């Protein structure tokens, strides 16, 4: 199929219209073959067996839609201006707008409880948790370039650390939070050691297995973790010792400030806790990027052999990336446990790892703003489609594919230099070959 | 003269394949020494073995009269060696400035500013390109960056692995000129691995010829250049 209009194609080519119709007709036939049984036929259970229904109208509609879509696509392609689009200009525009978009987002997020309802704030907490997880994983995947498919393991370690410490030793949330982060970091290092020599796909497989091991241990070590039943009655966090409940005791938030108790108070408080934790993650990773350690992570992503030649201790560099990334996963896990007041291994399956990784990749590897945008789109978006439960994953999947075709390097793909030199010259990632120079 | 780098009977293996078969080599302070040989002779392996990756199985490597044979790579590199690896291996998505800073990893920050000025004096082109991504530089500029990055750690011994690889003759001349300049003005010791035997032997004080993982000839650069067997093996058809 030629990209050029028929006028340029010479005499041997059939007219453009014929070619377009032929091409679109072929697509329609493929669509028919594909959807004839999936959409055209439907089984209904009846009292004594199954009954077959034919849905020819619906099938025809899908086939026509494919045909029309193909025609539109081909027409657009033929009339598209010559030359490649300018990724640089797009990247520059995004980067330029990035400063304002980031500020607007920050203000919108900080003031969310002022204008949002209960459901809105609840969704905000969920989104913010994934923003934090995304930023944590960005350190490992985006900066250090270590593909980690088992990030949920650290989330789980953090959650269970808080759940167990609070229910067994009655430690408070704020005491346990650093411990949970520390324990997750230790597990990060433990995972780091065996995978030091691995890269890319091999690393991904081992981390995937690691995530599963943690989950399986949580399920089967019933005496310690409660097994599939999980841990219940996990205490809620307090604000300088003030509890959020309706008991009317003097040490509750409502009684201390002399206001009426409402459930929203706790939800708003939880929202600001995760907002603060997410900001901490962001601040720390931005800080680290400007330090030699952060730059070493990025160099490691670019070329490990060159790093060795420059005298960088690759082992320590990798382990710190795993440990710090895991630590933030652990913080997020502790928050998750205190928010839900209940943890069970079910919350820490591979799907969670994949979701967080998708957020990081979709946002653009290493871009803080991109991760936040992607988390809002993915988590907020799927919340939005909750009413169409059946089609949610479909929309989600199509969205991901379209996104990766249009912007293969993520929403915000330009890499900002860790040191600015006067006038900034942004060069889109598209223009720079990945991997070896 | 004292040897800054001394290899005695060094062997190295890739699995069961022996890549180096007992190499003896010396680099004295302030010298430019070149190691020439054809494809697969083990030149780059020797370079990497000095840096401890792969480690030498037998033999000894001494740097500044201290044994470095069994040290991990980053320990070796911190003792004042720097390597500009084969194929340049700059960091493509990082800026020229960041690339150079990576070379000064583990050194005090104020020193890096100073050293960078020296690198810019040597390669003014890099200063013009400072804010540009490494991957967008031309081949010659990338090679300058790779050498500049190695110099950022203020090495006493610079290991250069095929700096002329894939570069136009004019650019090669420029880079070799810079190496000579550096050696003359700062007394930097250089071990240069090259396939471009003619250029390398003209630049170097002394040269070694590596064939199948063993040194077959050694001597002053000019002397090696004059030898008929060298001319036949490495310089036939060269200018």
XYZ file of C-alpha atoms in Angstrom:
676
model
C 0.000 0.000 0.000
C 1.457 3.283 -1.086
C 1.606 6.322 1.083
C 1.264 8.642 -1.879
C -1.933 9.821 -3.546
C -2.739 8.122 -6.833
C -1.830 11.215 -8.838
C 1.817 10.618 -7.986
C 1.667 6.893 -8.351
C 1.877 6.648 -12.155
C -0.398 4.771 -14.531
C 0.196 1.253 -13.263
C -1.606 1.964 -9.974
C -5.394 1.777 -9.717
C -7.172 4.993 -8.715
C -6.936 5.976 -5.067
C -10.607 5.349 -4.323
C -10.454 1.760 -5.582
C -7.383 1.050 -3.489
C -8.892 2.543 -0.370
C -12.114 0.587 -0.770
C -10.188 -2.615 -1.474
C -8.001 -2.152 1.584
C -10.904 -1.244 3.837
C -12.935 -4.150 2.459
C -10.127 -6.514 3.423
C -10.100 -5.066 6.945
C -13.864 -5.543 7.119
C -13.522 -9.204 6.090
C -10.895 -9.774 8.777
C -13.149 -8.045 11.294
C -16.038 -10.273 10.234
C -13.954 -13.403 10.671
C -12.799 -12.218 14.055
C -16.092 -11.044 15.486
C -18.541 -13.439 13.802
C -18.447 -15.866 16.691
C -17.445 -13.373 19.402
C -20.208 -10.849 18.777
C -22.524 -12.537 16.275
C -23.326 -15.548 18.416
C -24.424 -15.675 21.997
C -25.385 -18.556 24.242
C -28.136 -18.208 26.805
C -28.757 -20.752 29.483
C -32.330 -21.993 29.479
C -34.054 -24.338 31.873
C -32.800 -27.452 30.130
C -29.629 -26.487 28.320
C -28.351 -23.634 26.212
C -29.976 -21.614 23.483
C -28.144 -19.929 20.659
C -28.952 -16.343 19.762
C -27.810 -14.592 16.614
C -26.891 -10.925 16.845
C -26.394 -10.099 13.182
C -27.227 -6.441 13.547
C -24.556 -5.860 16.145
C -22.000 -7.788 14.088
C -22.864 -5.732 10.986
C -22.420 -2.533 12.974
C -18.934 -3.567 14.128
C -17.873 -4.585 10.604
C -19.152 -1.319 9.147
C -17.351 0.597 11.885
C -14.070 -1.152 11.027
C -14.599 -0.431 7.324
C -15.339 3.237 7.958
C -12.438 3.536 10.375
C -10.020 2.111 7.838
C -11.277 4.473 5.128
C -10.800 7.463 7.422
C -7.340 6.304 8.420
C -6.206 5.793 4.817
C -7.609 9.136 3.703
C -5.839 10.868 6.564
C -2.596 9.132 5.688
C -2.777 10.089 2.014
C -3.444 13.728 2.806
C -0.960 14.064 5.588
C 1.699 16.705 4.851
C 4.985 15.330 3.627
C 7.918 14.891 5.988
C 8.013 13.525 9.477
C 6.273 15.309 12.308
C 8.564 17.264 14.550
C 8.879 15.382 17.790
C 11.254 18.007 19.051
C 8.674 20.731 18.891
C 6.117 18.547 20.621
C 8.566 17.638 23.346
C 9.550 21.251 23.785
C 5.933 22.280 24.057
C 5.216 19.610 26.644
C 8.309 20.483 28.575
C 7.467 24.150 28.452
C 3.916 23.519 29.551
C 5.235 21.046 32.106
C 6.190 23.749 34.567
C 2.671 25.172 34.599
C 0.893 21.841 34.387
C 2.891 20.634 37.369
C 2.054 23.728 39.415
C -1.632 23.555 38.503
C -1.713 19.887 39.424
C -0.031 20.523 42.732
C -2.475 23.258 43.684
C -5.434 21.192 42.504
C -4.206 18.235 44.563
C -3.500 20.313 47.668
C -6.952 21.884 47.668
C -8.876 18.777 46.593
C -10.704 18.259 49.922
C -12.036 21.832 49.715
C -14.069 21.239 46.587
C -14.327 17.485 46.304
C -16.922 15.246 47.871
C -16.284 12.142 49.896
C -16.116 9.876 46.853
C -13.815 12.314 45.129
C -11.401 12.384 48.067
C -11.471 8.599 48.321
C -10.522 8.361 44.665
C -7.876 11.004 45.298
C -6.337 8.839 48.031
C -6.242 5.884 45.657
C -4.698 7.932 42.847
C -2.185 9.481 45.231
C -1.133 6.028 46.465
C -0.359 5.002 42.912
C 1.402 8.298 42.213
C 3.642 7.519 45.173
C 4.210 3.921 44.070
C 4.928 5.191 40.562
C 7.471 7.685 41.838
C 9.087 5.015 43.975
C 9.332 2.606 41.070
C 10.644 5.416 38.858
C 13.822 5.364 40.906
C 14.386 1.704 40.075
C 13.031 1.505 36.529
C 13.182 5.068 35.279
C 16.476 6.229 36.714
C 18.539 3.091 37.268
C 16.963 1.251 34.338
C 16.403 -1.966 36.301
C 13.174 -3.512 35.070
C 11.368 -4.581 38.227
C 8.176 -6.608 37.790
C 7.880 -7.460 41.470
C 7.564 -4.016 43.002
C 4.370 -5.052 44.760
C 6.510 -7.236 47.029
C 7.836 -4.145 48.812
C 4.355 -2.683 48.974
C 3.326 -5.925 50.679
C 6.303 -5.894 53.057
C 5.412 -2.351 54.113
C 1.743 -3.170 54.568
C 2.362 -6.325 56.592
C 5.101 -4.642 58.629
C 2.662 -2.024 59.825
C -0.212 -4.484 60.176
C 1.803 -6.912 62.300
C 3.679 -4.360 64.392
C 0.537 -2.393 65.174
C -1.678 -5.343 66.009
C 0.975 -7.302 67.932
C 2.991 -4.593 69.700
C 0.440 -1.768 69.478
C 2.897 0.581 67.844
C 1.427 3.702 66.287
C 1.406 4.553 62.598
C 4.058 7.250 62.774
C 6.448 5.039 64.769
C 5.955 2.131 62.431
C 6.162 4.064 59.172
C 9.982 4.378 59.186
C 10.301 0.762 60.347
C 8.092 -0.404 57.483
C 10.197 1.594 55.038
C 13.386 0.205 56.510
C 12.171 -3.392 56.341
C 11.102 -2.915 52.730
C 14.533 -1.458 51.940
C 16.190 -4.509 53.514
C 14.064 -6.726 51.293
C 15.033 -4.555 48.357
C 18.685 -5.257 49.070
C 17.956 -8.965 49.546
C 16.334 -9.016 46.136
C 19.176 -6.935 44.723
C 21.954 -9.349 45.588
C 20.956 -12.330 43.446
C 20.007 -10.153 40.493
C 23.139 -8.007 40.410
C 24.470 -9.732 37.323
C 21.159 -9.808 35.513
C 19.809 -7.278 33.083
C 16.686 -6.595 31.060
C 14.419 -9.583 30.482
C 16.280 -11.890 32.873
C 16.067 -9.351 35.648
C 12.367 -8.876 34.929
C 11.693 -12.601 35.314
C 13.545 -12.898 38.619
C 11.832 -9.847 40.092
C 8.503 -11.235 38.922
C 9.256 -14.469 40.755
C 10.314 -12.526 43.836
C 6.974 -10.727 43.928
C 5.167 -14.035 43.708
C 7.314 -15.617 46.426
C 6.366 -12.867 48.867
C 2.699 -13.284 48.056
C 2.793 -17.068 48.344
C 4.620 -16.855 51.665
C 1.983 -14.420 52.930
C -0.756 -16.860 51.963
C 0.837 -19.961 53.438
C 2.516 -18.749 56.594
C -0.813 -18.737 58.359
C 0.499 -18.614 61.919
C 2.379 -15.386 61.253
C 0.417 -13.526 58.604
C -3.046 -14.931 59.075
C -2.853 -16.583 55.673
C -5.593 -15.868 53.163
C -7.756 -14.342 55.886
C -5.284 -11.526 56.249
C -5.026 -9.204 59.234
C -8.004 -7.224 60.433
C -8.542 -4.324 62.831
C -5.400 -2.484 61.922
C -5.340 0.806 63.843
C -5.924 4.062 62.014
C -3.327 6.796 62.055
C -3.517 9.654 64.549
C -2.746 13.354 64.269
C -0.324 14.117 67.104
C -2.123 11.532 69.199
C -5.611 12.667 68.223
C -7.812 9.841 67.025
C -10.414 10.055 64.320
C -13.542 8.415 65.679
C -16.925 9.313 66.974
C -16.498 8.119 70.551
C -16.377 11.679 71.874
C -13.318 10.972 74.033
C -11.115 14.001 74.774
C -8.284 12.523 72.665
C -10.272 12.513 69.461
C -9.851 15.104 66.768
C -13.481 16.227 66.884
C -13.566 16.636 70.671
C -10.206 18.439 70.847
C -11.247 21.083 68.367
C -14.803 21.144 69.688
C -16.424 20.293 66.390
C -18.934 17.684 65.390
C -17.477 14.364 64.353
C -17.837 13.352 60.748
C -16.281 10.500 58.814
C -14.976 12.953 56.238
C -12.436 14.281 58.759
C -10.576 11.006 58.753
C -10.772 10.677 54.989
C -9.376 14.180 54.514
C -6.641 13.435 57.039
C -5.710 10.227 55.210
C -5.667 12.163 51.965
C -3.173 14.656 53.324
C -1.024 11.886 54.797
C -0.610 10.181 51.429
C -0.252 13.556 49.707
C 2.621 14.366 52.057
C 4.226 10.962 51.585
C 3.980 11.288 47.815
C 5.541 14.747 47.926
C 8.327 13.364 50.088
C 8.991 10.662 47.500
C 9.046 13.250 44.753
C 11.312 15.599 46.653
C 13.779 12.875 47.577
C 14.006 11.521 44.038
C 14.437 14.997 42.553
C 17.150 15.672 45.096
C 18.903 12.380 44.442
C 18.917 13.017 40.701
C 21.118 16.042 41.242
C 23.559 14.163 43.434
C 26.373 12.006 42.061
C 24.490 8.902 43.217
C 21.415 9.782 41.165
C 23.537 10.614 38.166
C 25.295 7.276 38.588
C 21.888 5.558 38.465
C 21.140 7.237 35.187
C 24.570 6.429 33.837
C 23.972 2.823 34.846
C 20.772 2.803 32.818
C 22.639 4.196 29.824
C 25.727 1.988 29.854
C 26.845 -0.346 32.600
C 30.235 -1.129 31.065
C 31.096 2.545 30.765
C 30.146 2.956 34.430
C 32.599 0.260 35.420
C 35.299 1.887 33.302
C 34.716 5.128 35.183
C 35.320 3.526 38.547
C 31.714 3.477 39.714
C 30.908 0.714 42.143
C 28.099 -0.835 40.156
C 27.076 -3.184 42.968
C 26.503 -0.423 45.496
C 24.786 1.766 42.909
C 22.306 -0.949 41.979
C 21.606 -1.942 45.562
C 20.930 1.633 46.652
C 18.466 2.025 43.775
C 16.670 -1.156 44.831
C 16.733 -0.173 48.496
C 15.479 3.395 48.088
C 12.828 2.397 45.569
C 11.692 -0.395 47.890
C 11.636 1.946 50.882
C 9.041 4.203 49.244
C 7.069 1.113 48.267
C 7.157 0.162 51.941
C 5.896 3.581 53.049
C 3.036 3.333 50.564
C 2.302 -0.188 51.843
C 2.104 0.980 55.458
C -0.292 3.699 54.380
C -2.360 1.188 52.448
C -2.665 -1.009 55.549
C -3.720 1.825 57.805
C -6.187 3.170 55.287
C -7.892 -0.164 54.642
C -7.573 -1.322 58.268
C -7.261 -4.733 56.660
C -4.601 -6.470 54.602
C -4.655 -9.782 52.820
C -2.353 -11.333 50.225
C -4.987 -10.744 47.565
C -4.103 -7.057 47.385
C -0.549 -7.831 46.365
C -0.852 -9.850 43.200
C 1.099 -9.412 39.995
C -1.598 -7.168 38.565
C -0.586 -4.434 41.002
C 3.053 -4.600 39.913
C 1.983 -4.477 36.293
C -0.283 -1.511 36.954
C 2.428 0.493 38.678
C 4.906 -0.383 35.949
C 2.350 0.631 33.306
C 1.983 3.995 35.066
C 5.733 4.518 35.027
C 6.141 3.518 31.379
C 3.056 5.395 30.240
C 4.182 8.510 32.021
C 7.568 8.414 30.364
C 10.484 6.667 32.024
C 12.034 8.921 34.606
C 9.534 11.759 34.326
C 7.958 12.786 37.624
C 5.146 14.797 36.064
C 4.462 12.059 33.535
C 4.016 9.473 36.297
C 1.542 11.717 38.120
C -0.427 12.317 34.919
C -0.422 8.626 34.061
C -1.624 7.676 37.547
C -4.493 10.162 37.304
C -5.448 8.855 33.874
C -5.114 5.153 34.693
C -6.536 5.023 38.215
C -8.912 7.962 37.928
C -9.912 6.803 34.466
C -10.736 3.278 35.488
C -12.690 4.701 38.441
C -14.620 6.783 35.921
C -15.493 3.704 33.900
C -16.649 1.781 36.937
C -20.238 1.930 35.664
C -19.251 0.108 32.515
C -17.510 -2.618 34.469
C -17.581 -5.064 31.557
C -15.849 -2.722 29.153
C -13.420 -1.181 31.584
C -10.502 -3.421 30.770
C -11.294 -3.123 27.064
C -11.116 0.670 27.150
C -8.038 0.426 29.325
C -6.293 -1.926 26.891
C -7.184 0.070 23.781
C -6.036 3.236 25.540
C -2.654 1.707 26.351
C -2.130 0.470 22.789
C -3.086 3.820 21.239
C -0.878 5.625 23.705
C 2.137 3.456 22.979
C 1.671 3.878 19.225
C 1.356 7.654 19.396
C 3.921 8.347 22.096
C 6.087 5.250 22.479
C 8.275 6.882 25.087
C 5.444 7.946 27.329
C 3.474 11.106 27.988
C 6.452 13.213 28.974
C 9.386 11.734 27.154
C 12.039 14.441 27.209
C 14.726 13.969 29.799
C 15.549 17.096 31.752
C 19.280 17.411 32.378
C 20.169 17.102 36.035
C 22.162 20.302 35.703
C 20.796 23.248 33.780
C 23.237 25.406 31.856
C 21.758 28.815 31.176
C 19.527 28.477 28.142
C 17.870 25.104 28.142
C 17.898 23.161 24.961
C 15.442 20.348 25.105
C 16.073 17.468 22.771
C 13.348 14.921 22.490
C 14.158 11.411 23.519
C 12.948 10.303 20.108
C 16.019 11.842 18.518
C 18.511 10.073 20.699
C 19.221 6.438 20.143
C 18.627 4.379 23.218
C 21.302 2.159 24.655
C 24.722 2.349 23.089
C 26.013 5.606 21.776
C 62.717 5.151 34.557
C 60.230 3.402 36.760
C 57.357 1.364 35.462
C 53.955 2.861 36.265
C 52.191 -0.218 34.970
C 53.797 -3.614 34.848
C 52.255 -6.846 33.628
C 54.074 -10.143 34.163
C 52.826 -13.405 32.688
C 49.185 -12.271 32.607
C 46.668 -14.774 31.318
C 42.938 -14.318 30.901
C 40.126 -16.588 29.848
C 36.607 -16.259 28.511
C 35.188 -19.490 29.843
C 37.433 -22.187 28.377
C 38.941 -19.937 25.723
C 42.298 -18.488 26.579
C 42.403 -14.906 25.367
C 45.757 -13.859 26.862
C 48.677 -16.277 26.994
C 51.175 -14.837 29.409
C 51.575 -11.180 28.530
C 54.567 -9.169 29.781
C 54.257 -5.453 29.301
C 55.602 -2.290 30.885
C 54.499 1.296 30.714
C 56.928 3.824 32.184
C 55.978 7.150 33.690
C 55.448 9.826 31.052
C 55.470 7.411 28.154
C 53.021 6.811 25.354
C 52.990 3.080 24.746
C 50.913 1.512 22.017
C 49.649 -1.999 21.680
C 48.901 -3.001 18.113
C 47.443 -6.156 16.712
C 44.778 -7.419 14.368
C 41.165 -8.246 15.120
C 40.792 -10.783 17.887
C 44.414 -10.624 18.987
C 43.309 -9.825 22.532
C 44.058 -6.097 22.632
C 40.792 -5.070 24.221
C 40.863 -8.079 26.525
C 44.257 -6.960 27.777
C 42.857 -3.493 28.384
C 39.886 -4.875 30.278
C 42.071 -7.275 32.260
C 44.163 -4.373 33.508
C 40.881 -2.912 34.782
C 39.976 -6.194 36.450
C 37.110 -7.303 34.232
C 37.775 -10.142 33.399
C 40.348 -10.734 36.102
C 43.716 -12.186 35.225
C 43.864 -15.895 36.041
C 47.647 -16.094 36.362
C 50.373 -13.516 36.461
C 50.595 -10.148 38.172
C 49.572 -6.639 37.359
C 51.365 -3.887 39.262
C 50.359 -0.274 39.193
C 52.629 2.239 40.857
C 54.512 -0.683 42.476
C 51.348 -2.039 44.052
C 49.640 -5.230 43.040
C 46.172 -4.598 41.569
C 45.589 -8.026 40.019
C 42.831 -9.117 42.380
C 41.176 -5.788 43.098
C 37.599 -5.079 41.978
C 37.295 -2.742 38.997
C 36.131 0.338 40.886
C 39.059 0.021 43.316
C 41.529 -0.123 40.439
C 39.983 2.867 38.716
C 40.190 4.912 41.896
C 43.945 4.556 42.044
C 44.556 6.908 39.154
C 43.796 4.834 36.088
C 41.170 5.928 33.614
C 39.855 4.188 30.588
C 38.264 5.428 27.420
C 36.581 2.176 26.435
C 36.276 0.647 23.008
C 33.338 2.005 21.051
C 33.407 5.200 23.148
C 30.421 4.208 25.298
C 29.345 7.683 26.230
C 25.961 8.097 27.937
C 23.674 8.979 25.006
C 20.745 10.584 26.822
C 22.854 12.598 29.224
C 24.299 15.953 28.262
C 27.978 16.487 27.503
C 28.257 18.266 30.830
C 26.711 15.352 32.720
C 28.882 12.868 30.837
C 31.973 14.756 31.943
C 30.729 14.936 35.519
C 30.325 11.167 35.541
C 34.033 10.949 34.814
C 34.695 12.869 38.019
C 32.592 10.441 40.059
C 33.865 10.197 43.606
C 36.092 13.288 43.270
C 35.495 16.558 45.096
C 33.071 18.846 43.191
C 35.285 21.954 43.101
C 38.002 19.917 41.425
C 35.607 18.867 38.651
C 35.031 22.474 37.590
C 38.761 22.998 37.217
C 39.411 19.750 35.386
C 36.535 20.438 33.033
C 38.194 23.704 31.985
C 41.338 21.754 31.143
C 39.322 19.302 29.077
C 37.701 22.203 27.249
C 41.105 23.694 26.478
C 42.071 20.385 24.935
C 38.773 19.909 23.059
C 37.106 23.321 22.601
C 34.387 21.607 20.600
C 33.066 19.969 23.763
C 32.473 23.346 25.364
C 30.289 24.398 22.453
C 28.330 21.181 22.825
C 28.077 21.256 26.602
C 24.272 21.286 26.871
C 23.770 18.796 24.053
C 22.929 15.114 24.541
C 25.847 12.764 24.110
C 23.923 10.688 21.589
C 23.495 13.641 19.229
C 27.219 14.275 18.858
C 29.178 13.208 15.791
C 31.510 10.235 16.053
C 34.594 12.393 16.466
C 32.945 14.532 19.115
C 31.839 11.420 20.955
C 35.424 10.192 20.965
C 36.577 13.537 22.340
C 33.896 13.237 24.990
C 34.992 9.704 25.890
C 38.600 10.860 26.320
C 37.518 14.014 28.137
C 35.355 11.971 30.476
C 38.285 9.677 31.254
C 40.477 12.715 31.962
C 37.950 14.071 34.463
C 39.229 11.696 37.137
C 42.701 13.268 36.801
C 44.374 9.980 35.941
C 48.086 9.335 35.910
C 47.612 6.532 33.405
C 45.138 6.856 30.567
C 44.034 3.697 28.800
C 42.728 4.410 25.307
C 40.983 1.635 23.444
C 40.882 2.282 19.689
C 40.180 5.999 19.670
C 40.433 6.026 15.865
C 37.609 3.513 15.422
C 35.248 4.593 12.671
C 36.581 8.131 12.415
C 37.654 10.152 9.394
C 41.473 10.484 8.998
C 41.291 14.194 9.703
C 39.508 13.613 12.996
C 41.945 10.853 13.926
C 44.769 13.297 13.368
C 43.091 15.823 15.627
C 42.570 13.304 18.416
C 46.075 11.854 18.193
C 47.383 15.406 18.213
C 45.494 16.051 21.412
C 46.943 12.928 23.018
C 50.487 13.985 22.079
C 49.816 17.474 23.401
C 48.488 16.097 26.659
C 51.482 13.842 27.112
C 53.927 16.630 26.341
C 52.404 19.292 28.563
C 51.158 17.303 31.554
C 53.380 14.247 31.375
C 50.335 11.986 31.297
C 51.204 8.351 30.725
C 49.180 6.717 27.964
C 48.586 3.127 26.956
C 47.026 3.161 23.514
C 45.417 0.145 21.903
C 45.129 0.548 18.158
C 44.450 -1.195 14.889
C 45.635 1.873 13.050
C 49.243 0.765 13.453
C 50.833 3.468 11.337
C 49.368 6.395 13.248
C 49.781 4.693 16.611
C 53.444 3.787 16.137
C 54.249 7.288 14.941
C 52.673 8.740 18.051
C 54.039 6.295 20.608
C 57.434 6.178 22.257
C 57.314 2.421 22.380
C 55.111 -0.246 20.940
C 54.105 -3.859 21.491
C 52.659 -6.220 18.937
C 50.045 -8.651 20.183
C 49.329 -11.784 18.166
C 46.901 -14.445 19.380
C 47.095 -13.327 22.977
C 50.866 -13.143 23.207
C 53.395 -10.348 22.683
C 55.522 -11.141 19.632
C 57.491 -7.938 19.223
C 58.375 -4.909 21.247
C 60.483 -1.821 20.734
C 60.520 1.918 20.089
C 57.752 3.094 17.788
C 59.998 4.244 14.981
C 61.932 0.976 15.084
C 58.798 -1.146 14.838
C 57.558 1.003 11.986
C 60.712 0.265 10.051
C 60.507 -3.500 10.452
C 59.532 -5.307 7.246
C 57.338 -7.906 9.002
C 55.331 -5.152 10.690
C 54.963 -3.338 7.396
C 53.798 -6.549 5.766
C 51.344 -7.533 8.503
C 49.824 -4.225 9.564
C 50.816 -1.462 7.205
C 50.423 -2.938 3.734
C 48.560 -0.466 1.615
C 48.609 2.134 4.353
C 49.813 5.648 3.710
